[in-house]
Coordinates of C-alpha atoms in Angstrom, one line a residue:
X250 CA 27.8 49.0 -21.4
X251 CA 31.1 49.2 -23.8
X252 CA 31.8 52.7 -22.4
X253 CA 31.3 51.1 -18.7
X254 CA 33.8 47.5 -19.7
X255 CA 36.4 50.0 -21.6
X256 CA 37.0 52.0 -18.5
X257 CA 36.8 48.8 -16.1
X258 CA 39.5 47.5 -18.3
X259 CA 41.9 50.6 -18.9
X260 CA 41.9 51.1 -14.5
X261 CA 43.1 46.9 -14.0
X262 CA 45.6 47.3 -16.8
X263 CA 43.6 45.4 -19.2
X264 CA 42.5 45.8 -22.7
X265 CA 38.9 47.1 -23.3
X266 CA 36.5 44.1 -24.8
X267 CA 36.2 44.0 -28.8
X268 CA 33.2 43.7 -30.3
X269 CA 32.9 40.2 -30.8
X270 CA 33.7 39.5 -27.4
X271 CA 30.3 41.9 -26.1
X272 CA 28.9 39.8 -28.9
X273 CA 29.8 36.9 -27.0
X274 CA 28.3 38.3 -23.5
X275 CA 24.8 39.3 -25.2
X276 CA 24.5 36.2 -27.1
X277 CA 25.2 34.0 -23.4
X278 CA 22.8 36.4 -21.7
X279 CA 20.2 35.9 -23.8
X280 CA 20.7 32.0 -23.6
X281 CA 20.1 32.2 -20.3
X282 CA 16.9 34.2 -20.6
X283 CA 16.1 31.8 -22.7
X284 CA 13.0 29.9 -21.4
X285 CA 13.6 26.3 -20.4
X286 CA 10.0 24.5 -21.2
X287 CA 6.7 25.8 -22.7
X288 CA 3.6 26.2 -20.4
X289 CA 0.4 24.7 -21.7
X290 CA -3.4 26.0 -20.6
X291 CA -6.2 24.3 -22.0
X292 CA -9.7 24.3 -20.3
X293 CA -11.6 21.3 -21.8
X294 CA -15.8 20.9 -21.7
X295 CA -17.2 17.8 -21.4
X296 CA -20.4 16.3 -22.8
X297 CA -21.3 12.7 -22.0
X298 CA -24.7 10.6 -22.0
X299 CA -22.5 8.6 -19.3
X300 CA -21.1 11.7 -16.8
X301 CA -22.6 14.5 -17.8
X302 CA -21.7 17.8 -18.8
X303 CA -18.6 19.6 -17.3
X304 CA -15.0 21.0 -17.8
X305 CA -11.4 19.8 -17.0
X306 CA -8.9 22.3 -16.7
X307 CA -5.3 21.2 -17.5
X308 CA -2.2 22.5 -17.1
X309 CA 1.3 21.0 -18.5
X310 CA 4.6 22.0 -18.9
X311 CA 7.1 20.6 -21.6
X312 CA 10.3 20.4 -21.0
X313 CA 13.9 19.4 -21.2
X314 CA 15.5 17.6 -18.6
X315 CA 18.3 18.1 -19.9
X316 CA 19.1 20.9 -22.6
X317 CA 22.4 19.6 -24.0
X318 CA 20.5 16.1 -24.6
X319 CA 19.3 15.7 -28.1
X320 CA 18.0 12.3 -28.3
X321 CA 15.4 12.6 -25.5
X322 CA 11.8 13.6 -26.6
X323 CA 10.4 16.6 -24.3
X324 CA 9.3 15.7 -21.1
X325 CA 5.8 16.4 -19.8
X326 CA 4.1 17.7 -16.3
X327 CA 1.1 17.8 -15.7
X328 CA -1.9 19.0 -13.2
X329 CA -5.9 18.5 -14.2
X330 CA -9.2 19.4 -12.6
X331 CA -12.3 18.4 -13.8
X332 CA -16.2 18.7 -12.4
X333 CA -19.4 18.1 -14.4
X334 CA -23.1 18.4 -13.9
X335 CA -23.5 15.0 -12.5
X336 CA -21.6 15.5 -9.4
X337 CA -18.3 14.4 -10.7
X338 CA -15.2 15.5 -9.3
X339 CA -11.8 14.7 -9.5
X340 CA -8.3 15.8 -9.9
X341 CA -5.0 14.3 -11.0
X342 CA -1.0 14.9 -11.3
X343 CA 1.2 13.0 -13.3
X344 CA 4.2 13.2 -15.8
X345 CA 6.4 11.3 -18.4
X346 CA 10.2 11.5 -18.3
X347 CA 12.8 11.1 -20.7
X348 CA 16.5 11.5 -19.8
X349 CA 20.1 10.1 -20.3
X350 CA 19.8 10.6 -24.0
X351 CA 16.8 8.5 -24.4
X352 CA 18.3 5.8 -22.3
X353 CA 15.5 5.9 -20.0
X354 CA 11.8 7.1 -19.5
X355 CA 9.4 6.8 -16.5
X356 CA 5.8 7.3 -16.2
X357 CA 3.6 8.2 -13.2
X358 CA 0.3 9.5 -12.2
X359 CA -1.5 10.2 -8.9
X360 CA -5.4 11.0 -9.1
X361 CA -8.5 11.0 -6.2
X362 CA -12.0 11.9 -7.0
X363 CA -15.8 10.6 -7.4
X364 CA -17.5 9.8 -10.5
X365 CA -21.4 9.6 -11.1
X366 CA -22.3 7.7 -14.1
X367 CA -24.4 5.9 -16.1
X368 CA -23.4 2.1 -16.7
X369 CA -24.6 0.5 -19.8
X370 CA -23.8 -3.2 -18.4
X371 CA -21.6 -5.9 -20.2
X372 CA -21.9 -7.3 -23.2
X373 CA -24.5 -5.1 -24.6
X374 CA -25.4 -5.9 -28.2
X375 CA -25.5 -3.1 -30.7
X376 CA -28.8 -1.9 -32.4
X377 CA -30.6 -3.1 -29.6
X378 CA -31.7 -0.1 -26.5
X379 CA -29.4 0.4 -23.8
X380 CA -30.4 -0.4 -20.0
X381 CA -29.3 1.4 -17.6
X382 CA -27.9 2.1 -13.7
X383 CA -26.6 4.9 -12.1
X384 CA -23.8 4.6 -10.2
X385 CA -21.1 6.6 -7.9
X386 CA -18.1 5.3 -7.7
X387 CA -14.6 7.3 -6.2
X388 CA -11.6 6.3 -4.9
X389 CA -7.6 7.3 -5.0
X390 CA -5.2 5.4 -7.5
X391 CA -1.3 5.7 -8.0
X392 CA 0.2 4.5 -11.1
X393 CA 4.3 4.3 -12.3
X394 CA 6.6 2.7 -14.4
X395 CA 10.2 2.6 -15.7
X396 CA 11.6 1.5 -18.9
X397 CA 14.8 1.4 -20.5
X398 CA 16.2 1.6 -23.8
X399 CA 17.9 -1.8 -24.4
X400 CA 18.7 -0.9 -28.2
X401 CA 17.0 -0.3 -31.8
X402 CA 14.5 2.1 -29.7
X403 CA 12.8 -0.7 -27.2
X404 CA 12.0 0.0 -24.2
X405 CA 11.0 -2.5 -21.4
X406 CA 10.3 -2.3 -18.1
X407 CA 8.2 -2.7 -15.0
X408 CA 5.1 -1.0 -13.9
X409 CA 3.0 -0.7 -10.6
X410 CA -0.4 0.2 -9.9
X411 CA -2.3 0.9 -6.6
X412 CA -5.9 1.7 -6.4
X413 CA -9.1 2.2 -3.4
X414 CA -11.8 2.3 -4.8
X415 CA -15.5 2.5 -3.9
X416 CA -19.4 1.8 -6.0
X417 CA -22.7 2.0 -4.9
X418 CA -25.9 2.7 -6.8
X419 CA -26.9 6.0 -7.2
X420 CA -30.9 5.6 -6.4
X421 CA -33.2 2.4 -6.5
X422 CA -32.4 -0.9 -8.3
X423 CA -33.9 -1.6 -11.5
X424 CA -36.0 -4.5 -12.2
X425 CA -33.2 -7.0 -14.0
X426 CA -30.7 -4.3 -13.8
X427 CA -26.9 -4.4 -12.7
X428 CA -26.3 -5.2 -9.0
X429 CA -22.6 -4.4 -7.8
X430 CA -20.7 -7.4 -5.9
X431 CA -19.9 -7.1 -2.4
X432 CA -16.4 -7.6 -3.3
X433 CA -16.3 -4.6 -5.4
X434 CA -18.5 -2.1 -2.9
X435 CA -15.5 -1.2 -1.0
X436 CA -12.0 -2.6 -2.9
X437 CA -8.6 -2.3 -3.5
X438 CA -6.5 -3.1 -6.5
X439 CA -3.2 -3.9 -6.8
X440 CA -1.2 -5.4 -9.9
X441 CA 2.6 -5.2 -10.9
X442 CA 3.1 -5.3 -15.2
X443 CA 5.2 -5.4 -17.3
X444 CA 5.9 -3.0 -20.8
X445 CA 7.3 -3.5 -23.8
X446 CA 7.8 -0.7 -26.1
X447 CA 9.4 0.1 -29.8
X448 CA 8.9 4.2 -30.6
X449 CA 10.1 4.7 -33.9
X450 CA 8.4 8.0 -34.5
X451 CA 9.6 11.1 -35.1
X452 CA 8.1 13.1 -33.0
X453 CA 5.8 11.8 -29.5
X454 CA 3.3 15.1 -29.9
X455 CA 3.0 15.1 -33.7
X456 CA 4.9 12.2 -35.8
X457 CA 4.8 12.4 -39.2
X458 CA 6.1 9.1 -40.1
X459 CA 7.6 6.0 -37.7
X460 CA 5.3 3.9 -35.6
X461 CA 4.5 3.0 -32.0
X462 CA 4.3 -0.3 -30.6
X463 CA 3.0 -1.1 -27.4
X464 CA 2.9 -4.2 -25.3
X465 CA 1.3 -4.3 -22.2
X466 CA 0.2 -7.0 -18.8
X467 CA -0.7 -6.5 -15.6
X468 CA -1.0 -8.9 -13.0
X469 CA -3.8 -8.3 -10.2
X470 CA -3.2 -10.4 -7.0
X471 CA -4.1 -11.0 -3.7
X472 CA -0.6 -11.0 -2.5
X473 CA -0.1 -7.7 -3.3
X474 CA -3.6 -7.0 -1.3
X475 CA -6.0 -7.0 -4.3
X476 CA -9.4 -8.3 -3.5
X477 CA -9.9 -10.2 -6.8
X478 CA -7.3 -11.7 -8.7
X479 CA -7.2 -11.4 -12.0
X480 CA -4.9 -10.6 -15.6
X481 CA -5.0 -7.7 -18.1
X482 CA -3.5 -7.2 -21.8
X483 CA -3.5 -4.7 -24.3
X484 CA -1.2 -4.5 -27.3
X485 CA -1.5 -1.3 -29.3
X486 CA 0.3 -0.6 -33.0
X487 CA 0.3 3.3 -34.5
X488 CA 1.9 4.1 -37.9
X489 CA 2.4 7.1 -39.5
X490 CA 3.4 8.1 -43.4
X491 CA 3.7 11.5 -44.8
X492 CA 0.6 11.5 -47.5
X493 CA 1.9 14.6 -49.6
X494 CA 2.5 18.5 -48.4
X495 CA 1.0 19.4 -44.9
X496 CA -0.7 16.1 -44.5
X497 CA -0.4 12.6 -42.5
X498 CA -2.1 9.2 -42.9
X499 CA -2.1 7.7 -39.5
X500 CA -3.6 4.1 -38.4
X501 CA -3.7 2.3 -35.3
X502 CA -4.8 -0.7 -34.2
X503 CA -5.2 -2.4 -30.7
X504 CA -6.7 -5.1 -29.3
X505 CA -7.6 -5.7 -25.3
X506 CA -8.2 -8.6 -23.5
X507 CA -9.4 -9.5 -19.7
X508 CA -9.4 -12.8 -18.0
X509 CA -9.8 -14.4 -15.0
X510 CA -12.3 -12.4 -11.9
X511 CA -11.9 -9.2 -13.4
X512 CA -14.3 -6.5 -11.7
X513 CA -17.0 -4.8 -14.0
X514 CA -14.7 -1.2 -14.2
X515 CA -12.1 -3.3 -15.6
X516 CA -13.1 -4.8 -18.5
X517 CA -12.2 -3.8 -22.1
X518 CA -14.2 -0.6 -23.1
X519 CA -14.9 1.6 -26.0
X520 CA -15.0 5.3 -25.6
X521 CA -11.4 5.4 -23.6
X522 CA -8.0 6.2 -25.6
X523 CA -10.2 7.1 -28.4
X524 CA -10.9 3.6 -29.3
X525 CA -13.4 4.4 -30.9
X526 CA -14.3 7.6 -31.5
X527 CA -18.0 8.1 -31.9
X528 CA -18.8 6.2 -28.8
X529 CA -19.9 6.7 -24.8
X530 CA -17.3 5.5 -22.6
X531 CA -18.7 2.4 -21.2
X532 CA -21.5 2.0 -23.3
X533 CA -20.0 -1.3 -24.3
X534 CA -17.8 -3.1 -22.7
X535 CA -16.3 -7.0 -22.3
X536 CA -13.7 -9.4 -21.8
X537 CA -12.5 -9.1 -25.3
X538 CA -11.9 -5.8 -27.4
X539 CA -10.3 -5.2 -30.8
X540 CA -10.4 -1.2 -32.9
X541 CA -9.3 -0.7 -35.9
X542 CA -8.9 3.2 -37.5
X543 CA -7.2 6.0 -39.7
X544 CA -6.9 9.1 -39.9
X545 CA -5.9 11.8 -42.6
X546 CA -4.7 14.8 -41.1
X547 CA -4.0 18.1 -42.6
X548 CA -2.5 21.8 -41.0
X549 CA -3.8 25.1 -42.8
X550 CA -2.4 28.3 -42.5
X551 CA -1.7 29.7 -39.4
X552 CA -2.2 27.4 -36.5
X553 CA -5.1 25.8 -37.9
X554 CA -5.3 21.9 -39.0
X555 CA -8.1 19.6 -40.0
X556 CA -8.7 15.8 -39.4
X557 CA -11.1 13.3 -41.1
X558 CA -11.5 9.8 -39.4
X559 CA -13.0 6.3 -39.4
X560 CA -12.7 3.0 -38.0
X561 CA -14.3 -0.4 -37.1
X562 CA -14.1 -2.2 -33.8
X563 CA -16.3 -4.7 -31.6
X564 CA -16.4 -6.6 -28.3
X565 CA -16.9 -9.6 -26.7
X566 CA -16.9 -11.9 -24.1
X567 CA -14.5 -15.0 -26.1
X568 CA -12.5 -14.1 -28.8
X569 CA -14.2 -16.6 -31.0
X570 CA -17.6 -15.3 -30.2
X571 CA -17.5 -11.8 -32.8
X572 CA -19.9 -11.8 -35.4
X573 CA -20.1 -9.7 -38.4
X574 CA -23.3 -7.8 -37.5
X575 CA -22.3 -7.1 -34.2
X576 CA -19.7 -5.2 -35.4
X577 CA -19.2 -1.3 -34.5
X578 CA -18.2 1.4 -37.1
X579 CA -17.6 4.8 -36.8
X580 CA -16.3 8.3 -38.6
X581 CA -16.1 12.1 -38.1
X582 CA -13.9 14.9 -38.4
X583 CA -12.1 17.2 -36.4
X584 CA -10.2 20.7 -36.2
X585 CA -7.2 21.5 -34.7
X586 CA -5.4 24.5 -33.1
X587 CA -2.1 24.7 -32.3
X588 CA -0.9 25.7 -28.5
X589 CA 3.1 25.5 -29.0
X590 CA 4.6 25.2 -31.9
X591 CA 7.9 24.0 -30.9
X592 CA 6.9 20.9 -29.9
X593 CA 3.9 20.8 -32.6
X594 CA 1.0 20.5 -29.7
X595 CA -2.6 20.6 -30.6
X596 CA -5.5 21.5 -28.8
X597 CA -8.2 18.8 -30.5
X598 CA -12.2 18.9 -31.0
X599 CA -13.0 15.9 -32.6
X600 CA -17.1 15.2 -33.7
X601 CA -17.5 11.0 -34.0
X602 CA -20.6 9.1 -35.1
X603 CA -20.8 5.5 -33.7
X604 CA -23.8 2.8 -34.3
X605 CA -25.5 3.9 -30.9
X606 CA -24.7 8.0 -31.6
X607 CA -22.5 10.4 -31.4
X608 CA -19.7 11.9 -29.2
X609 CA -18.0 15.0 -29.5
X610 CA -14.4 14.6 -28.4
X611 CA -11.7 17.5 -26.6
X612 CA -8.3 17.6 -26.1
X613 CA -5.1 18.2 -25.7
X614 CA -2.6 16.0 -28.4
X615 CA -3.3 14.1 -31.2
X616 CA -6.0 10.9 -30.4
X617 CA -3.3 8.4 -31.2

């Protein structure tokens, strides 16, 4: 190639290239091979009481909108598939954006499928046996949001969400079981929301110290052509501390609540956004929700890492309706492996023991 410039240059009356300037060439050549994002392929089983057994398959790409921004986190795409024994199928695309150095982020999420489950009811008490219905329940739902940064690393903003749904029983009424409204047999829901963010972590794959807080409300109405109309509120607080070489003490704690006609798949529930691990999704559920947890986690050599966990939580239909012994605890442990280690992802199995069991949780990111 220096033989090839020399002789360009010697028959236009030029100089030949130095050495630091075919330096210069290779170095901007090889920027440009560089790649842009990382690519991200995780199949993940599942094993419920309440859907079955089954596997999603995800794939997500992280990214930099911008390369020459560096106050924007990565950016994430994503596609997912997932079927289980039970009949339940679905599939989803979505993504979160950062750009404008970190001025703004936007959320959105686009999903159709059918799910065949168990439901546990509301307001189930712990310790005592769980009844029962199957159901099938499907439908198409859209979801989005936009925040800003108005300074000191809060975000707020809007959000929208659009859903048809549809539940039936799957087989023949119980005696005293659950029976499904006629409202809710063939519905739409539609809310706008509003959320208020601080991210003060270092990291949004794998912080090591900072915190998360997390404000949210939606507003379901029938002038925005939902059949019931009704409120819901979650705020959400994650910390993190370093806890000596290779390892992080993270807590978090949230608390949920539902007013007004809320449907029955729209109440507060444990086993979602592992709150808490060590429980069916579902299995209880209310108007009222608080979980409380930490975790200790650890990397090994190589692209190995270990977790140990443990929290306490309950539900409820008032908020001055908990009682101490109806209270839900849980632990386990987990293992990691690392799937880019750029932006510090981690495919996750996490084993959880609950009051009513066990669950064995997979992946893709830390729980919280």
């Amino acid at each position: 190639l220096v033989l090839i410039a020399c002789v360009v240059g010697n028959c236009l009356g030029q100089a030949p290239p130095s050495d630091s300037t075919v330096k210069d060439q290779d170095t901007d050549q090889q920027a440009q091979k560089k790649k842009r994002g990382t690519w991200i392929i995780a199949p993940i089983p599942i094993s419920s009481p309440a859907v079955g057994s089954g596997l999603v398959l995800a794939l997500g790409y992280v990214f930099k909108l911008d390369e020459d921004d560096e106050l924007s986190p990565p950016s994430t795409l994503g596609l997912a598939g997932a079927f289980t024994s039970s009949g339940t199928r679905g599939a989803a695309l979505g993504g979160r954006l950062y750009f404008s150095k970190n001025k703004y982020q936007t959320t959105f999420a686009v999903a159709k499928g059918r799910v065949n489950f168990d439901f546990y009811g509301i307001g189930r008490i712990p310790g005592r046996d769980a009844i029962k219905v199957p159901l099938k329940a499907g439908g198409t739902v859209f979801f989005g949001e936009f925040l800003r940064n108005i300074g000191n690393d809060i975000f707020v903003g809007p959000r929208y969400q659009h859903r048809s749904l549809y539940a039936r029983l799957d087989g023949p009424q119980t005696p005293g079981g659950f029976e499904i409204p006629a409202i809710d047999a063939q519905a739409t829901t539609a809310a706008i929301g509003f959320h208020i963010q601080r991210d003060k972590r270092n990291s949004t794959f794998y912080p090591t110290k900072g915190s998360l807080l997390d404000v949210t409300g939606d507003f379901f109405d029938q002038s925005l052509g939902s059949r019931r109309q009704y409120q819901y509120y979650k705020v959400a607080y994650n910390a993190y501390h370093k806890a000596g070489d290779k390892q992080v003490l993270a807590y978090r704690g949230m608390i949920c609540s539902a007013n007004q006609s809320v449907p029955f798949y729209d109440l507060c529930m444990f086993g979602v956004d592992s709150d808490l691990r060590g429980y069916t999704g579902g299995e209880f559920q209310n108007r009222r929700m608080f979980a409380t947890q930490a975790e200790l986690r650890r990397e090994l050599k190589g692209r190995f890492g270990v977790v140990a966990f443990g929290g306490v939580g309950g539900v409820a239909r008032r908020w001055n309706e908990f009682r101490s012994d109806q209270l839900m605890p849980a632990a386990g442990a987990g293992l990691r492996l690392k799937l880019d280690k750029k932006n510090n992802i981690n495919y996750r199995i996490d084993f959880g023991v609950g009051r009513a069991g066990y669950t064995l949780s997979i992946g893709v990111g830390e729980a919280f």
